[in-house]
CSV table of C-alpha atoms in Angstrom, one decimal:
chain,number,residue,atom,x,y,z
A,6,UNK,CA,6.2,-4.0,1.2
A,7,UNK,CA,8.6,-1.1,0.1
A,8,UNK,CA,11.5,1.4,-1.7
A,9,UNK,CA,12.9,4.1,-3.8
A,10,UNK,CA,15.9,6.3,-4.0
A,11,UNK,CA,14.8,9.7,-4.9
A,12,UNK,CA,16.5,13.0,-5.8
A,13,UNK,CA,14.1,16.0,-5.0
A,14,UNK,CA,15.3,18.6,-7.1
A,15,UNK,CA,12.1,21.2,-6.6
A,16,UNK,CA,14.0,23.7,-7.1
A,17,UNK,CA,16.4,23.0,-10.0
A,18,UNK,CA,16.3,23.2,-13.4
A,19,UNK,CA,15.5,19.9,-14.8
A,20,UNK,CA,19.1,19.4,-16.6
A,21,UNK,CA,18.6,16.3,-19.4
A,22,UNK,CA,15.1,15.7,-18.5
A,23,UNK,CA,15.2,13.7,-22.1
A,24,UNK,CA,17.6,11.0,-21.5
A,25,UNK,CA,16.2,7.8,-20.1
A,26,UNK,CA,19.0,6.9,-17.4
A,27,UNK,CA,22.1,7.8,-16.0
A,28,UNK,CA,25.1,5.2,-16.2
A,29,UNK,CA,24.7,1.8,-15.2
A,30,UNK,CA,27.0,0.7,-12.3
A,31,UNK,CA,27.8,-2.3,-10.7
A,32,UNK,CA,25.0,-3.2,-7.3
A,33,UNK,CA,24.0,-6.8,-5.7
A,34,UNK,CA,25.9,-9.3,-7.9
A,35,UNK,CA,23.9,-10.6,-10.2
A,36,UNK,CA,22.2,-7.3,-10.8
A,37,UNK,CA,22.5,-3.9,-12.4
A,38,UNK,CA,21.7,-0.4,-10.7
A,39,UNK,CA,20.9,2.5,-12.9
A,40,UNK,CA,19.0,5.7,-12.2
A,41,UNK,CA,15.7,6.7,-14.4
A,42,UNK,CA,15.1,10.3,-14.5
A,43,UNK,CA,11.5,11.5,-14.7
A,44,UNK,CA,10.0,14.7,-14.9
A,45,UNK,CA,7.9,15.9,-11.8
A,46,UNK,CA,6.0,16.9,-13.7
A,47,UNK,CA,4.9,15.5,-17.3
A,48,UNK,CA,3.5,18.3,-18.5
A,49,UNK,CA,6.6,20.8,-18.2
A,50,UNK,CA,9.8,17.9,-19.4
A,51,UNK,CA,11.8,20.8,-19.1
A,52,UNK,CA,10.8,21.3,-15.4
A,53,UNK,CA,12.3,19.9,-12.0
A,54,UNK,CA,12.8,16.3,-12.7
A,55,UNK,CA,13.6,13.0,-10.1
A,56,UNK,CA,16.0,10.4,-10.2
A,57,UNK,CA,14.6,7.3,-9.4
A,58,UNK,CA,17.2,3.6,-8.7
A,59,UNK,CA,16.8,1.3,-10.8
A,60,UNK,CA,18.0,-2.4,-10.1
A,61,UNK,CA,17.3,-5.1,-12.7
A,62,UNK,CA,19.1,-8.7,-12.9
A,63,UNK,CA,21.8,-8.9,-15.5
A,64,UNK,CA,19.5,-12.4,-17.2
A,65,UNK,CA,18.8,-10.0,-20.0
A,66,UNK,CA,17.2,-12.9,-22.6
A,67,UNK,CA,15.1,-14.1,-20.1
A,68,UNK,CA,13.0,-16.3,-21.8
A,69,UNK,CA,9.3,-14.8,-20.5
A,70,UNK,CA,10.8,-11.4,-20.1
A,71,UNK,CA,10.6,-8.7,-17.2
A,72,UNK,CA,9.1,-9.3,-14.0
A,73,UNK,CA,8.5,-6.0,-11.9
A,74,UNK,CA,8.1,-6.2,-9.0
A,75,UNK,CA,5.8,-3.3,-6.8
A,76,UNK,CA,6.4,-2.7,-3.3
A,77,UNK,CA,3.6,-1.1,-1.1
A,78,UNK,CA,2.9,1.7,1.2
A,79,UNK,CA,2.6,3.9,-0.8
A,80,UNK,CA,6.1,5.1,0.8
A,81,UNK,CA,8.1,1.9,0.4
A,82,UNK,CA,11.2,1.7,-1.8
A,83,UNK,CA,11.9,-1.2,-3.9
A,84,UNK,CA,16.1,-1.6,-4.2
A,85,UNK,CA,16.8,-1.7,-0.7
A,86,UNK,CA,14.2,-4.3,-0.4
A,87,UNK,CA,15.2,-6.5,-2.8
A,88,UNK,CA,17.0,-9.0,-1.0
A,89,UNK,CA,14.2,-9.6,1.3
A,90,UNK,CA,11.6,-9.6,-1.3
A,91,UNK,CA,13.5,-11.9,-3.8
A,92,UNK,CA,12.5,-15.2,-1.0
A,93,UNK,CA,9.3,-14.3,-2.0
A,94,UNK,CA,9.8,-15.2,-5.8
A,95,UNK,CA,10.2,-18.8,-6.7
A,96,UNK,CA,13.3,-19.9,-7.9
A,97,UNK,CA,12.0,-21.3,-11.3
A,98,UNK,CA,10.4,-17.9,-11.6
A,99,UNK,CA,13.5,-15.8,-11.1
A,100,UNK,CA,14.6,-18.3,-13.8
A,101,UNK,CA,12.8,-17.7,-16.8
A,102,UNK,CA,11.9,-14.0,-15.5
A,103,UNK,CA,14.1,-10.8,-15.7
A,104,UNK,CA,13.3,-9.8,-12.2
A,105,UNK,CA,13.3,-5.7,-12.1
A,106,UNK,CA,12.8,-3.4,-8.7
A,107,UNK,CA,12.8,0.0,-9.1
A,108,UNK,CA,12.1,3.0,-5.9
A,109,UNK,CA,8.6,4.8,-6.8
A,110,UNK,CA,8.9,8.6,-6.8
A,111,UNK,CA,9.1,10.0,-3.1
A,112,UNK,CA,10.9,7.0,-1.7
A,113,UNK,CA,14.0,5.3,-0.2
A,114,UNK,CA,16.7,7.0,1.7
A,115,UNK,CA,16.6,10.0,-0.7
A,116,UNK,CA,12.9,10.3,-0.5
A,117,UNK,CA,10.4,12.7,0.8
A,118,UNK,CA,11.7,13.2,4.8
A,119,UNK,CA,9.1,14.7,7.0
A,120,UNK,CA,10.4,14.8,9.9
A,121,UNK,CA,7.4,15.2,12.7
A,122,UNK,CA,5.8,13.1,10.6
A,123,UNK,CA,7.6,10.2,10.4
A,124,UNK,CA,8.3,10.6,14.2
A,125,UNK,CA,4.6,10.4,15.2
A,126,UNK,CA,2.9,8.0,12.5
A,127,UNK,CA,6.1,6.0,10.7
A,128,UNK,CA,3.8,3.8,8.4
A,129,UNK,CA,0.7,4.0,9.8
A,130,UNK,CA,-2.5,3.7,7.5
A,131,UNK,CA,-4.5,4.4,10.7
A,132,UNK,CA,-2.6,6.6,13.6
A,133,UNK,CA,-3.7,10.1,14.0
A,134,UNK,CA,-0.9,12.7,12.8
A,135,UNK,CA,-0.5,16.0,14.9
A,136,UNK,CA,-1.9,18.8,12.8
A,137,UNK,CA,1.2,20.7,13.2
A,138,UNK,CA,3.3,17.3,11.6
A,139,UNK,CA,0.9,17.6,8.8
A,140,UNK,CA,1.4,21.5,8.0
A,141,UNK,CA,5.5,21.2,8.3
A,142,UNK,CA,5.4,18.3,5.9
A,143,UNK,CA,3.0,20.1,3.3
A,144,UNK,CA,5.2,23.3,3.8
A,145,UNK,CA,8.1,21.0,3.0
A,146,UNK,CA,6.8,19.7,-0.5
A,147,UNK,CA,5.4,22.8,-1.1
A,148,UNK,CA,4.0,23.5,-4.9
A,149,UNK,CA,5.3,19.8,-5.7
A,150,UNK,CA,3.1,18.2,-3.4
A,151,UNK,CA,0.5,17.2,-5.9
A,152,UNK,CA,2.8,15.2,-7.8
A,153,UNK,CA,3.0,11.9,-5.9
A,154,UNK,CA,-0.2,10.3,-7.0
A,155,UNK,CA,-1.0,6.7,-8.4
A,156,UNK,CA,-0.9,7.9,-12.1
A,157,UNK,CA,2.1,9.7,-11.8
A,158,UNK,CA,3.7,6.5,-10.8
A,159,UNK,CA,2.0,4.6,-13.2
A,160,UNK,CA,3.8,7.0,-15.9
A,161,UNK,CA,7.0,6.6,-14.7
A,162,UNK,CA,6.6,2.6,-15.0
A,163,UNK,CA,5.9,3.6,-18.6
A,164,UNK,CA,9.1,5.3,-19.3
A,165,UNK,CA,11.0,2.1,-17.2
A,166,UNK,CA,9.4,-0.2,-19.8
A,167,UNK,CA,10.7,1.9,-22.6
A,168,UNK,CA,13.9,1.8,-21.1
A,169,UNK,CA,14.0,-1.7,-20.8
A,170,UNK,CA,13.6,-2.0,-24.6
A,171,UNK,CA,10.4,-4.1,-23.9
A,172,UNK,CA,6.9,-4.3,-25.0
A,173,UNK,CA,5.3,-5.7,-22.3
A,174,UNK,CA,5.6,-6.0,-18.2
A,175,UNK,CA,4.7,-8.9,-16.6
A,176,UNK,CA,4.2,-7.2,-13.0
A,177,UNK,CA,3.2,-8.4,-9.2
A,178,UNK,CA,2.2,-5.8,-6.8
A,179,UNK,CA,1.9,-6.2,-3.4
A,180,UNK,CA,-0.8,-4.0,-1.3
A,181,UNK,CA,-0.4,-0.3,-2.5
A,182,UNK,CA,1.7,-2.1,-5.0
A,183,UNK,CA,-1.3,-4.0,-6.4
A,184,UNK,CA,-3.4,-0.6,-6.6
A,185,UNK,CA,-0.6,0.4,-9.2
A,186,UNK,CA,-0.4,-2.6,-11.2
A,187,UNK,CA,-3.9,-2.6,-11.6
A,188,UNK,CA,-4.0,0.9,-12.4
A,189,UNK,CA,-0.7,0.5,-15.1
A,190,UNK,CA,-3.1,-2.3,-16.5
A,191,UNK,CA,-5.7,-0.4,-16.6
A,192,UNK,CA,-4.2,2.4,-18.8
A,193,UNK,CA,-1.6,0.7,-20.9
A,194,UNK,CA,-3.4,-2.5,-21.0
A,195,UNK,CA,-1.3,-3.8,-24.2
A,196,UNK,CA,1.7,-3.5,-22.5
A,197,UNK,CA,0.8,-6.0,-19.9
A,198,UNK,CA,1.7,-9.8,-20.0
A,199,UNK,CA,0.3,-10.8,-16.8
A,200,UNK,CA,-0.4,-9.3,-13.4
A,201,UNK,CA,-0.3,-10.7,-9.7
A,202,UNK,CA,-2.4,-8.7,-7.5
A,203,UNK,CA,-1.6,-9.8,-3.4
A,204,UNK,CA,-3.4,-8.2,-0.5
A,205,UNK,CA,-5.5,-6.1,-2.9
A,206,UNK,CA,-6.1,-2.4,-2.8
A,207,UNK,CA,-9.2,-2.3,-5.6
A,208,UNK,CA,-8.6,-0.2,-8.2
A,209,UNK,CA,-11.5,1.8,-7.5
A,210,UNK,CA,-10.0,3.2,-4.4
A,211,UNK,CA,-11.3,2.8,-1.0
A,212,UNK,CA,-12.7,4.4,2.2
A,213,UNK,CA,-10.8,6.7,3.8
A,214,UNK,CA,-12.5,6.1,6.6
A,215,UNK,CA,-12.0,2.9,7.2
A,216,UNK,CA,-15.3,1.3,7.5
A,217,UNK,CA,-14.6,-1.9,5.4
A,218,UNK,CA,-11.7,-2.5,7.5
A,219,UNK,CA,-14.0,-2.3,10.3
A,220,UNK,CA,-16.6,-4.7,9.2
A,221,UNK,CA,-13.5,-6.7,8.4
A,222,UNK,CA,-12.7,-7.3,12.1
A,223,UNK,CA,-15.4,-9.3,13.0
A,224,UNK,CA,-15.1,-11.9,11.1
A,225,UNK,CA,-11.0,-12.2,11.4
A,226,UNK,CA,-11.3,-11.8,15.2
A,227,UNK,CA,-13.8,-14.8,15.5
A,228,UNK,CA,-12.0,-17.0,12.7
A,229,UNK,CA,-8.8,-16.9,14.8
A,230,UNK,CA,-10.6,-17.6,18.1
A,231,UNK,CA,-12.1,-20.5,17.1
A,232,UNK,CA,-8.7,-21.8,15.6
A,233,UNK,CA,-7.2,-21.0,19.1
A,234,UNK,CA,-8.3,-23.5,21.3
A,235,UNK,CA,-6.9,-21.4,24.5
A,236,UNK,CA,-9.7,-19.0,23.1
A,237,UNK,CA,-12.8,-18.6,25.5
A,238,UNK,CA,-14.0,-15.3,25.4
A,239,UNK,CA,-15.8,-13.4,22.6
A,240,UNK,CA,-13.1,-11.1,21.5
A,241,UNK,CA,-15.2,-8.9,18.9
A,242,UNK,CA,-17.3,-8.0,21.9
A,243,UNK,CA,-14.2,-7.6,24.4
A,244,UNK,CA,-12.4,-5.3,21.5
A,245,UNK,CA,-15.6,-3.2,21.6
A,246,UNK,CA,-15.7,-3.0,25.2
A,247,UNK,CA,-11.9,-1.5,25.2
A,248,UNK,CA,-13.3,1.4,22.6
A,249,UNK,CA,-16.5,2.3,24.1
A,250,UNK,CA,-14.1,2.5,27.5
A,251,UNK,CA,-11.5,5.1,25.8
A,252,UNK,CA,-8.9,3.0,24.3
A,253,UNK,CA,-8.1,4.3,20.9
A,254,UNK,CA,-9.9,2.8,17.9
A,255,UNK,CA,-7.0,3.9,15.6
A,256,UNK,CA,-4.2,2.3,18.0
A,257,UNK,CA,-6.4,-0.6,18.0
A,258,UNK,CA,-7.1,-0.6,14.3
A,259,UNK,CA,-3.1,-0.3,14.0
A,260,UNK,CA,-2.0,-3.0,15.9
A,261,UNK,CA,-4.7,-5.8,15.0
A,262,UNK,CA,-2.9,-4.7,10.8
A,263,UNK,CA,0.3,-5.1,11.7
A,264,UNK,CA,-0.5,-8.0,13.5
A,265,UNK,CA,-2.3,-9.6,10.8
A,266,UNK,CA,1.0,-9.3,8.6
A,267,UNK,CA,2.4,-12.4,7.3
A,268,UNK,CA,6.0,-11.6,8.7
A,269,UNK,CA,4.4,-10.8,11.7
A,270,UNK,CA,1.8,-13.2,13.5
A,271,UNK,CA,-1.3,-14.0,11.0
A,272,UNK,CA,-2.9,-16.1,13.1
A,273,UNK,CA,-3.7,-13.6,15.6
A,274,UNK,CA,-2.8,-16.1,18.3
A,275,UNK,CA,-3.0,-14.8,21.8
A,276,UNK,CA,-4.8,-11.9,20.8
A,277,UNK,CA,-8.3,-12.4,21.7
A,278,UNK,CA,-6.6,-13.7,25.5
A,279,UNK,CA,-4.9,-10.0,26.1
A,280,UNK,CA,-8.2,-8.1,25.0
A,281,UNK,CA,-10.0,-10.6,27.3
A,282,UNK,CA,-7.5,-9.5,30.4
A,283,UNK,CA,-7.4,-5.6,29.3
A,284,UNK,CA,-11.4,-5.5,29.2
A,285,UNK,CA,-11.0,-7.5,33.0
A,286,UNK,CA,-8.4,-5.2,34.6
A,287,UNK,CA,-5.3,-6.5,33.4
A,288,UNK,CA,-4.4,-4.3,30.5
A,289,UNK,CA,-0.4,-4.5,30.8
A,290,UNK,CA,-0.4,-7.2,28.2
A,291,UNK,CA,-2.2,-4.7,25.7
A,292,UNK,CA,0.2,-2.0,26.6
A,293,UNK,CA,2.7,-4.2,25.2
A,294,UNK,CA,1.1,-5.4,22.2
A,295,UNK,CA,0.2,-1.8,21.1
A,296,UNK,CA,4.0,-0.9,21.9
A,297,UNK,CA,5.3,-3.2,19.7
A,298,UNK,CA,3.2,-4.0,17.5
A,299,UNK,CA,2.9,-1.1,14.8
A,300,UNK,CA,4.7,0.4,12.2
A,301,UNK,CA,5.1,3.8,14.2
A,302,UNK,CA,9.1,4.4,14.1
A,303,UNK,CA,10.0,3.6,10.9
A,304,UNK,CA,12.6,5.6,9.5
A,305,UNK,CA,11.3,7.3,6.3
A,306,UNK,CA,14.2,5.4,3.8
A,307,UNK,CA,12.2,2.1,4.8
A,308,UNK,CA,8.8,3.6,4.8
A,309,UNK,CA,7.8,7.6,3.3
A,310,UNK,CA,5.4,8.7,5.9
A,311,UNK,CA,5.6,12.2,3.4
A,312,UNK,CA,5.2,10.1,0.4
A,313,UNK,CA,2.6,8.0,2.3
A,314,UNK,CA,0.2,11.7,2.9
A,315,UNK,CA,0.8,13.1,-0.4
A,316,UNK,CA,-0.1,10.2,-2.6
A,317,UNK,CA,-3.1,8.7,-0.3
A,318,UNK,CA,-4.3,12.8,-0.6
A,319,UNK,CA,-4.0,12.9,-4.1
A,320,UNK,CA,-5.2,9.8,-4.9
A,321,UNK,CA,-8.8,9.4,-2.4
A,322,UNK,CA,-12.2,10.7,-2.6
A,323,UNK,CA,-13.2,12.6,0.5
A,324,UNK,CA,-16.1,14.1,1.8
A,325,UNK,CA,-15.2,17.2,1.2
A,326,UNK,CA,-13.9,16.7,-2.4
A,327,UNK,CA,-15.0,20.0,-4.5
A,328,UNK,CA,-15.5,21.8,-1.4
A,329,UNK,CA,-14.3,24.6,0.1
A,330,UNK,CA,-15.4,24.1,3.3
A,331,UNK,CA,-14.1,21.0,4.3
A,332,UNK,CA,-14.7,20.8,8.2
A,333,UNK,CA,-18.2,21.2,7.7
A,334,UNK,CA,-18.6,18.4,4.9
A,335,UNK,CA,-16.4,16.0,7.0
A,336,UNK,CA,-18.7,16.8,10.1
A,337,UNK,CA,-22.0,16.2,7.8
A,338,UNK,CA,-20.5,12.7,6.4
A,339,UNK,CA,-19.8,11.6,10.4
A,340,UNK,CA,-23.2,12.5,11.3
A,341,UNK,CA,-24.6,10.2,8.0
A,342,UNK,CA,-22.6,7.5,10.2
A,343,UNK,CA,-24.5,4.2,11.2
A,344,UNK,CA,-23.0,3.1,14.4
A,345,UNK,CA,-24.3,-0.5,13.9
A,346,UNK,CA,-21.8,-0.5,10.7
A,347,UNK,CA,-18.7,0.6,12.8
A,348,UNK,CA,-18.9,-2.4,15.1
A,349,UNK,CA,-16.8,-3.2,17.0
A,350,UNK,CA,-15.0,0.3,16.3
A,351,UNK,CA,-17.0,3.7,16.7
A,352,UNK,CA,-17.9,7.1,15.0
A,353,UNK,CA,-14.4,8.2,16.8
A,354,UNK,CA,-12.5,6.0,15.6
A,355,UNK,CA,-13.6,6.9,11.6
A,356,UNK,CA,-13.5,10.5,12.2
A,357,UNK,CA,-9.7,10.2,13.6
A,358,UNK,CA,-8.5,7.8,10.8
A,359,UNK,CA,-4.8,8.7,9.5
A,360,UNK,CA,-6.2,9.8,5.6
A,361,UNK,CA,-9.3,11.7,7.2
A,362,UNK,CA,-7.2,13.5,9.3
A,363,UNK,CA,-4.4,14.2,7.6
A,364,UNK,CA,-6.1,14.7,4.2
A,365,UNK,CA,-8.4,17.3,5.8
A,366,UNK,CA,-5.2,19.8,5.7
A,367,UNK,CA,-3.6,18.7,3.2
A,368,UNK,CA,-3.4,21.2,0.3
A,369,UNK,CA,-5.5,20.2,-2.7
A,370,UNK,CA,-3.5,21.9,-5.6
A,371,UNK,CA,-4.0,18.1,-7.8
A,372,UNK,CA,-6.2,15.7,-7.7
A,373,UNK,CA,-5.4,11.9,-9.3
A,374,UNK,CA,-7.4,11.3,-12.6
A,375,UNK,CA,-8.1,7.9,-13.9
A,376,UNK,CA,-8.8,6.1,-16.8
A,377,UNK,CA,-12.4,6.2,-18.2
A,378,UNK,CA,-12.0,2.3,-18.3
A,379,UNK,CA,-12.8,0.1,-15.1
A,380,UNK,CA,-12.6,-2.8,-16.2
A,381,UNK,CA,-8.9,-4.4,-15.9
A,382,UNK,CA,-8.4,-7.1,-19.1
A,383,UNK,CA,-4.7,-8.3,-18.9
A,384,UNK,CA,-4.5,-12.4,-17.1
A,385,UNK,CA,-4.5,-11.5,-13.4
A,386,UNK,CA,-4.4,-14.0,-10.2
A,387,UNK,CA,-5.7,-12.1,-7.3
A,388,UNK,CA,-3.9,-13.5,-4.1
A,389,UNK,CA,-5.5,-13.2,-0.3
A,390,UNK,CA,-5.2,-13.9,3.4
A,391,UNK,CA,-8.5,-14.5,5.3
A,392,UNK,CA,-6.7,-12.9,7.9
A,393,UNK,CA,-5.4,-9.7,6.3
A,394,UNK,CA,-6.3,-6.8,8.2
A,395,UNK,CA,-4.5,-4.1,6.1
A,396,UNK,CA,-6.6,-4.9,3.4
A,397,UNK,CA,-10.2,-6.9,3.9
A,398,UNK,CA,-11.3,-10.1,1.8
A,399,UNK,CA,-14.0,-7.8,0.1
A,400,UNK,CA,-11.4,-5.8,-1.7
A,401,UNK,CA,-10.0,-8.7,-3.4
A,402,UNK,CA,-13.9,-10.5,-4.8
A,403,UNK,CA,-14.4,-6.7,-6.2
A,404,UNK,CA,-11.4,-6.6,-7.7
A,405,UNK,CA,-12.0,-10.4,-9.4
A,406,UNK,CA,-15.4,-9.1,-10.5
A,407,UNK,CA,-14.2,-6.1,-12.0
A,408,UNK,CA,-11.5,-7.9,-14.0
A,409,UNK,CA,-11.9,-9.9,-17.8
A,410,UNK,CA,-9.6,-12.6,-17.0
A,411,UNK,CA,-8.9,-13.2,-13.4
A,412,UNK,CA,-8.4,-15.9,-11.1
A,413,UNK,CA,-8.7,-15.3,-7.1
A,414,UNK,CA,-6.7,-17.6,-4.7
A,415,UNK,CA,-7.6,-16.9,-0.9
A,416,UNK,CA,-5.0,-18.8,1.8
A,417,UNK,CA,-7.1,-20.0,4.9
A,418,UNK,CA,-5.3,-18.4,7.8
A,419,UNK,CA,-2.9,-16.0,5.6
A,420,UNK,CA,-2.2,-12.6,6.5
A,421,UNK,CA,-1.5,-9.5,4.9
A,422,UNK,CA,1.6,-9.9,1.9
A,423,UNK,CA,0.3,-13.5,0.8
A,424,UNK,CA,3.5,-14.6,-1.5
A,425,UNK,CA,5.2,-15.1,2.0
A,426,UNK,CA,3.5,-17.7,2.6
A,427,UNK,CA,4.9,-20.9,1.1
A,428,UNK,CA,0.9,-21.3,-0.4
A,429,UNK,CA,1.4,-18.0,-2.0
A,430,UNK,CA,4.7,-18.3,-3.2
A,431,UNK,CA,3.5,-21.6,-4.4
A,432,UNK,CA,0.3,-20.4,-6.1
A,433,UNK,CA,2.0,-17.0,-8.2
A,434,UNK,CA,4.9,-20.1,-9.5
A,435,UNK,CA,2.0,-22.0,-11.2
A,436,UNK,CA,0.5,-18.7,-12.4
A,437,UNK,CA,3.4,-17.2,-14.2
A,438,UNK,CA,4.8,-20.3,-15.5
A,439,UNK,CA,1.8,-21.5,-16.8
């Protein structure tokens, strides 16, 4: 899902804000790596700027022009991953395609580095992060930590196109990815040729709290019992048991995501067997499966747990938006909680979500603005895993409802980052070579 090299300079003058890139130099043969400068912000050119890696294959004439492709997060970079990501793409694709990675604002090894941060939460969408880990990091951006939201991004994709010498971007985001594709389509919808949208964040936003992602659980947790035939428990009911008996709904929430990753085990198998044992006594298997399985300890040049705070808070709708008491809005939007709707998770297990938490110190200086328009028009094929727990089925049927000319494939037993599995790969192929 992720990257972007990323030269902070808050506190230099912006020196040639106006020129497009630095000198190309020679990177992954095949391949050109240049730098895009950018201002911070767009409003002051003359201001502190970022340099942002570029990485673009050397097939200039490609004969259906650029394909850019969007990692996820938001924190992940997008040169360092471009070996990995480029088994995603199929080979008549890369073909006819100029394929083009490029790290978002804030990330790669020159990204934002929070230390505490990134120590307690890595990637997490879901882990509680120490208030104190929150404060350093926010001291640490300081007046430039409202410049890392979605439409920020989506400007500096702008500028890439120009600088490609293209009119229009044929792009494929994956997760957080697909949230900024949709939103690039959604403001500079002639410069689109196409979109891919996998494991879809709707462009609407979502939850912070995480309540479609609970009602989500349900249905995954029963689907992959029944195609386990080892399964003979109920383990929606056993996963419930675990929370209402002090195991964190977060850690829980955590590790059935990861899990639920394509790279990672999508089927869920042997799941619903170790919340069976932990509810009967036995809970060393779930030690180990929360142990492992999460994205806690990634180093912030893979995943921007900085990057990941300061564009989730810019970009989300809280409780407490326009408020300036925020404890007390956040404690009035738990008490509106229906328990019934939280099932198998509880009211806990909201209130101590990653963005809630965080978020609630998080200095509000900027808030993203969108456009007017909601309604996305450029071709778009909407890819999803029954199984994705990152990012629930719902998302993606909004997303096809809210879109002029879109086609929605779901994979039967896919997890979260569809095009790596061969039935995604294969699906995206027929799309963009259509």
């Amino acid at each position: 899902m992720r990257t972007i090299r990323l030269l902070c300079a808050l506190a230099l003058a912006c020196t040639g804000c106006s020129a497009p890139a630095a000198e190309n130099t020679s990177c992954t043969p095949g391949f050109t790596c240049t730098t895009l400068h950018v201002p911070l912000d767009r409003q002051r050119p003359d201001g502190p700027s970022l340099d942002l890696a570029v990485i673009a294959a050397d097939n200039v004439d490609a004969s259906r022009g650029v394909l850019l492709l969007l990692t996820g997060g938001p924190g992940q970079p997008g040169v360092p991953l471009l070996a990995n990501l480029r088994r995603n793409v199929h080979p008549d694709v890369l073909r006819e395609y100029r394929l083009v990675m490029f790290d978002q604002r804030g990330t790669g090894p020159d990204g934002i580095n929070c230390p505490s941060l990134q120590e307690t939460v890595g990637g997490s969408d879901f882990l509680t992060p120490p208030a104190t880990a929150v404060d350093e990091c926010a001291q640490h951006l300081g007046s430039g930590a409202g410049y890392y939201g979605t439409p920020d991004t989506v400007d500096d994709i702008e500028q890439l196109r120009q600088f490609l010498k293209v009119d229009r971007l044929t792009i494929d985001g994956t997760s957080y990815g697909s949230f900024t594709a949709a939103q690039y389509g959604l403001k500079y919808p002639g410069h689109v040729q196409a979109l891919v949208l996998d494991s879809v964040v709707p462009h609407k936003g979502f939850d912070p709290m995480g309540l479609d992602l609970m009602a989500a659980t349900t249905g995954v947790l029963k689907a992959a019992c029944r195609q386990d035939a080892a399964c003979k428990t109920d383990p929606v009911a056993d996963l419930a048991w675990l929370v209402q008996h002090g195991v964190s709904g977060t850690d829980l929430m955590e590790t059935l995501a990861v899990a639920s990753l394509n790279s990672v085990n999508p089927s869920l198998k042997g799941i619903p067997a170790v919340l069976h044992s932990a509810r009967n006594g036995d809970d060393m298997g779930l030690k180990k499966l929360l142990q492992r399985t999460t994205s806690k300890g990634l180093p912030y040049g893979t995943l921007s747990a900085g990057l990941h705070m300061a564009t989730l808070c810019s970009d989300l709708r809280f409780p407490w938006s326009g408020k300036s008491d925020r404890k007390t809005a956040l404690d009035d939007a738990v008490r509106r909680l229906d328990p019934e709707q939280l099932y198998p998770y509880d009211v806990a297990t909201a209130r101590n979500q990653l963005m809630v938490q965080g978020c609630l110190r998080w200095p509000a200086d900027r808030v993203s603005t969108y456009p007017a328009g909601q309604e996305l028009t450029p071709r778009t094929l909407i890819l999803h895993g029954s199984n994705d727990l990152f990012c629930p089925l719902d998302w993606a049927r909004w997303e096809k409802a809210h879109a002029r000319d879109a086609e929605l494939v779901v994979v039967p037993g896919s997890g979260h980052s569809v095009q790596r599995d061969p039935r995604g790969k294969a699906a995206v192929r027929e799309f963009l070579l259509d």
